[in-house]
Amino acid sequence: ALATLGRGAEAVPHLREAMRLGIGDAVIPNALAALLAESGAYDTARVVLDEALRAHPEDAALAHNLSRVLVATPGLSTADRARALRL
């Protein structure tokens, strides 16, 4: 709710805590990664989405968002470009 109100910085700790507690809903890492990427923390957003995609390999939203984070990351490697395209 905080993120939808434009209070993303306040939402991040709550989303991290939900992940730490093991709440398995893929919406949580998606929201956290979006907020992290929005703030320029692409590497951290990538880690969040990579872990979530391992737990939810069939989740198209996670794959799509990881692809978006990859292509937004400065200095993206050729291998990561290819991965983004596959996703």
mmCIF file with all atom_site columns, C-alpha atoms in Angstrom:
data_model
loop_
_atom_site.group_PDB
_atom_site.id
_atom_site.type_symbol
_atom_site.label_atom_id
_atom_site.label_alt_id
_atom_site.label_comp_id
_atom_site.label_asym_id
_atom_site.label_entity_id
_atom_site.label_seq_id
_atom_site.pdbx_PDB_ins_code
_atom_site.Cartn_x
_atom_site.Cartn_y
_atom_site.Cartn_z
_atom_site.occupancy
_atom_site.B_iso_or_equiv
_atom_site.pdbx_formal_charge
_atom_site.auth_seq_id
_atom_site.auth_comp_id
_atom_site.auth_asym_id
_atom_site.auth_atom_id
_atom_site.pdbx_PDB_model_num
ATOM 1  C CA . ALA A 1 1  ? 0.000  0.000   0.000   1.00 0.00 ? 1  ALA A CA 1
ATOM 2  C CA . LEU A 1 2  ? 2.849  2.397   0.799   1.00 0.00 ? 2  LEU A CA 1
ATOM 3  C CA . ALA A 1 3  ? 4.340  1.933   -2.658  1.00 0.00 ? 3  ALA A CA 1
ATOM 4  C CA . THR A 1 4  ? 1.030  2.703   -4.354  1.00 0.00 ? 4  THR A CA 1
ATOM 5  C CA . LEU A 1 5  ? 0.819  5.886   -2.292  1.00 0.00 ? 5  LEU A CA 1
ATOM 6  C CA . GLY A 1 6  ? 4.191  7.009   -3.649  1.00 0.00 ? 6  GLY A CA 1
ATOM 7  C CA . ARG A 1 7  ? 5.996  6.151   -0.417  1.00 0.00 ? 7  ARG A CA 1
ATOM 8  C CA . GLY A 1 8  ? 8.288  3.524   -1.881  1.00 0.00 ? 8  GLY A CA 1
ATOM 9  C CA . ALA A 1 9  ? 11.222 4.208   0.421   1.00 0.00 ? 9  ALA A CA 1
ATOM 10 C CA . GLU A 1 10 ? 8.970  3.436   3.376   1.00 0.00 ? 10 GLU A CA 1
ATOM 11 C CA . ALA A 1 11 ? 7.680  0.263   1.712   1.00 0.00 ? 11 ALA A CA 1
ATOM 12 C CA . VAL A 1 12 ? 11.116 -1.292  1.083   1.00 0.00 ? 12 VAL A CA 1
ATOM 13 C CA . PRO A 1 13 ? 11.851 -2.350  4.701   1.00 0.00 ? 13 PRO A CA 1
ATOM 14 C CA . HIS A 1 14 ? 8.398  -3.914  5.029   1.00 0.00 ? 14 HIS A CA 1
ATOM 15 C CA . LEU A 1 15 ? 8.817  -5.844  1.783   1.00 0.00 ? 15 LEU A CA 1
ATOM 16 C CA . ARG A 1 16 ? 12.277 -7.024  2.861   1.00 0.00 ? 16 ARG A CA 1
ATOM 17 C CA . GLU A 1 17 ? 10.818 -8.205  6.157   1.00 0.00 ? 17 GLU A CA 1
ATOM 18 C CA . ALA A 1 18 ? 8.027  -10.079 4.381   1.00 0.00 ? 18 ALA A CA 1
ATOM 19 C CA . MET A 1 19 ? 10.647 -11.850 2.290   1.00 0.00 ? 19 MET A CA 1
ATOM 20 C CA . ARG A 1 20 ? 12.763 -12.612 5.356   1.00 0.00 ? 20 ARG A CA 1
ATOM 21 C CA . LEU A 1 21 ? 9.718  -14.163 6.998   1.00 0.00 ? 21 LEU A CA 1
ATOM 22 C CA . GLY A 1 22 ? 9.327  -16.428 3.997   1.00 0.00 ? 22 GLY A CA 1
ATOM 23 C CA . ILE A 1 23 ? 6.034  -15.123 2.684   1.00 0.00 ? 23 ILE A CA 1
ATOM 24 C CA . GLY A 1 24 ? 5.873  -16.980 -0.612  1.00 0.00 ? 24 GLY A CA 1
ATOM 25 C CA . ASP A 1 25 ? 3.762  -14.629 -2.698  1.00 0.00 ? 25 ASP A CA 1
ATOM 26 C CA . ALA A 1 26 ? 5.679  -13.588 -5.838  1.00 0.00 ? 26 ALA A CA 1
ATOM 27 C CA . VAL A 1 27 ? 4.060  -10.153 -5.658  1.00 0.00 ? 27 VAL A CA 1
ATOM 28 C CA . ILE A 1 28 ? 6.390  -9.253  -2.788  1.00 0.00 ? 28 ILE A CA 1
ATOM 29 C CA . PRO A 1 29 ? 9.730  -9.681  -4.593  1.00 0.00 ? 29 PRO A CA 1
ATOM 30 C CA . ASN A 1 30 ? 8.213  -8.103  -7.693  1.00 0.00 ? 30 ASN A CA 1
ATOM 31 C CA . ALA A 1 31 ? 7.238  -5.007  -5.715  1.00 0.00 ? 31 ALA A CA 1
ATOM 32 C CA . LEU A 1 32 ? 10.544 -4.873  -3.850  1.00 0.00 ? 32 LEU A CA 1
ATOM 33 C CA . ALA A 1 33 ? 12.599 -5.233  -7.029  1.00 0.00 ? 33 ALA A CA 1
ATOM 34 C CA . ALA A 1 34 ? 10.559 -2.546  -8.776  1.00 0.00 ? 34 ALA A CA 1
ATOM 35 C CA . LEU A 1 35 ? 11.195 -0.107  -5.950  1.00 0.00 ? 35 LEU A CA 1
ATOM 36 C CA . LEU A 1 36 ? 14.888 -0.987  -5.823  1.00 0.00 ? 36 LEU A CA 1
ATOM 37 C CA . ALA A 1 37 ? 15.283 -0.552  -9.576  1.00 0.00 ? 37 ALA A CA 1
ATOM 38 C CA . GLU A 1 38 ? 13.375 2.721   -9.417  1.00 0.00 ? 38 GLU A CA 1
ATOM 39 C CA . SER A 1 39 ? 15.958 3.982   -6.934  1.00 0.00 ? 39 SER A CA 1
ATOM 40 C CA . GLY A 1 40 ? 18.846 2.795   -9.148  1.00 0.00 ? 40 GLY A CA 1
ATOM 41 C CA . ALA A 1 41 ? 19.738 -0.309  -7.120  1.00 0.00 ? 41 ALA A CA 1
ATOM 42 C CA . TYR A 1 42 ? 19.657 -2.581  -10.182 1.00 0.00 ? 42 TYR A CA 1
ATOM 43 C CA . ASP A 1 43 ? 22.105 -5.146  -8.813  1.00 0.00 ? 43 ASP A CA 1
ATOM 44 C CA . THR A 1 44 ? 20.053 -5.638  -5.651  1.00 0.00 ? 44 THR A CA 1
ATOM 45 C CA . ALA A 1 45 ? 16.820 -5.786  -7.651  1.00 0.00 ? 45 ALA A CA 1
ATOM 46 C CA . ARG A 1 46 ? 18.414 -8.448  -9.837  1.00 0.00 ? 46 ARG A CA 1
ATOM 47 C CA . VAL A 1 47 ? 19.345 -10.572 -6.817  1.00 0.00 ? 47 VAL A CA 1
ATOM 48 C CA . VAL A 1 48 ? 15.805 -10.306 -5.447  1.00 0.00 ? 48 VAL A CA 1
ATOM 49 C CA . LEU A 1 49 ? 14.274 -11.342 -8.771  1.00 0.00 ? 49 LEU A CA 1
ATOM 50 C CA . ASP A 1 50 ? 16.809 -14.129 -9.402  1.00 0.00 ? 50 ASP A CA 1
ATOM 51 C CA . GLU A 1 51 ? 15.993 -15.680 -6.018  1.00 0.00 ? 51 GLU A CA 1
ATOM 52 C CA . ALA A 1 52 ? 12.258 -15.276 -6.527  1.00 0.00 ? 52 ALA A CA 1
ATOM 53 C CA . LEU A 1 53 ? 12.413 -16.806 -9.997  1.00 0.00 ? 53 LEU A CA 1
ATOM 54 C CA . ARG A 1 54 ? 14.186 -19.861 -8.592  1.00 0.00 ? 54 ARG A CA 1
ATOM 55 C CA . ALA A 1 55 ? 11.295 -20.271 -6.140  1.00 0.00 ? 55 ALA A CA 1
ATOM 56 C CA . HIS A 1 56 ? 8.628  -19.516 -8.784  1.00 0.00 ? 56 HIS A CA 1
ATOM 57 C CA . PRO A 1 57 ? 10.126 -20.622 -12.131 1.00 0.00 ? 57 PRO A CA 1
ATOM 58 C CA . GLU A 1 58 ? 6.815  -20.387 -13.994 1.00 0.00 ? 58 GLU A CA 1
ATOM 59 C CA . ASP A 1 59 ? 5.978  -16.831 -12.868 1.00 0.00 ? 59 ASP A CA 1
ATOM 60 C CA . ALA A 1 60 ? 5.883  -14.733 -16.039 1.00 0.00 ? 60 ALA A CA 1
ATOM 61 C CA . ALA A 1 61 ? 5.807  -11.433 -14.119 1.00 0.00 ? 61 ALA A CA 1
ATOM 62 C CA . LEU A 1 62 ? 9.046  -12.278 -12.320 1.00 0.00 ? 62 LEU A CA 1
ATOM 63 C CA . ALA A 1 63 ? 10.721 -13.262 -15.591 1.00 0.00 ? 63 ALA A CA 1
ATOM 64 C CA . HIS A 1 64 ? 9.470  -10.112 -17.298 1.00 0.00 ? 64 HIS A CA 1
ATOM 65 C CA . ASN A 1 65 ? 10.630 -7.861  -14.470 1.00 0.00 ? 65 ASN A CA 1
ATOM 66 C CA . LEU A 1 66 ? 14.030 -9.538  -14.297 1.00 0.00 ? 66 LEU A CA 1
ATOM 67 C CA . SER A 1 67 ? 14.404 -8.956  -18.020 1.00 0.00 ? 67 SER A CA 1
ATOM 68 C CA . ARG A 1 68 ? 13.553 -5.284  -17.543 1.00 0.00 ? 68 ARG A CA 1
ATOM 69 C CA . VAL A 1 69 ? 16.033 -4.925  -14.682 1.00 0.00 ? 69 VAL A CA 1
ATOM 70 C CA . LEU A 1 70 ? 18.746 -6.601  -16.721 1.00 0.00 ? 70 LEU A CA 1
ATOM 71 C CA . VAL A 1 71 ? 18.368 -4.285  -19.699 1.00 0.00 ? 71 VAL A CA 1
ATOM 72 C CA . ALA A 1 72 ? 18.241 -1.232  -17.429 1.00 0.00 ? 72 ALA A CA 1
ATOM 73 C CA . THR A 1 73 ? 21.482 -2.182  -15.684 1.00 0.00 ? 73 THR A CA 1
ATOM 74 C CA . PRO A 1 74 ? 24.413 -0.042  -16.860 1.00 0.00 ? 74 PRO A CA 1
ATOM 75 C CA . GLY A 1 75 ? 27.271 -2.017  -18.423 1.00 0.00 ? 75 GLY A CA 1
ATOM 76 C CA . LEU A 1 76 ? 25.185 -5.112  -19.108 1.00 0.00 ? 76 LEU A CA 1
ATOM 77 C CA . SER A 1 77 ? 27.267 -8.040  -20.337 1.00 0.00 ? 77 SER A CA 1
ATOM 78 C CA . THR A 1 78 ? 26.568 -9.860  -23.576 1.00 0.00 ? 78 THR A CA 1
ATOM 79 C CA . ALA A 1 79 ? 25.493 -12.940 -21.606 1.00 0.00 ? 79 ALA A CA 1
ATOM 80 C CA . ASP A 1 80 ? 23.039 -10.865 -19.558 1.00 0.00 ? 80 ASP A CA 1
ATOM 81 C CA . ARG A 1 81 ? 21.646 -9.278  -22.731 1.00 0.00 ? 81 ARG A CA 1
ATOM 82 C CA . ALA A 1 82 ? 21.010 -12.747 -24.132 1.00 0.00 ? 82 ALA A CA 1
ATOM 83 C CA . ARG A 1 83 ? 19.392 -13.824 -20.857 1.00 0.00 ? 83 ARG A CA 1
ATOM 84 C CA . ALA A 1 84 ? 17.123 -10.775 -20.878 1.00 0.00 ? 84 ALA A CA 1
ATOM 85 C CA . LEU A 1 85 ? 16.007 -11.668 -24.380 1.00 0.00 ? 85 LEU A CA 1
ATOM 86 C CA . ARG A 1 86 ? 15.330 -15.300 -23.391 1.00 0.00 ? 86 ARG A CA 1
ATOM 87 C CA . LEU A 1 87 ? 13.282 -14.185 -20.391 1.00 0.00 ? 87 LEU A CA 1
#
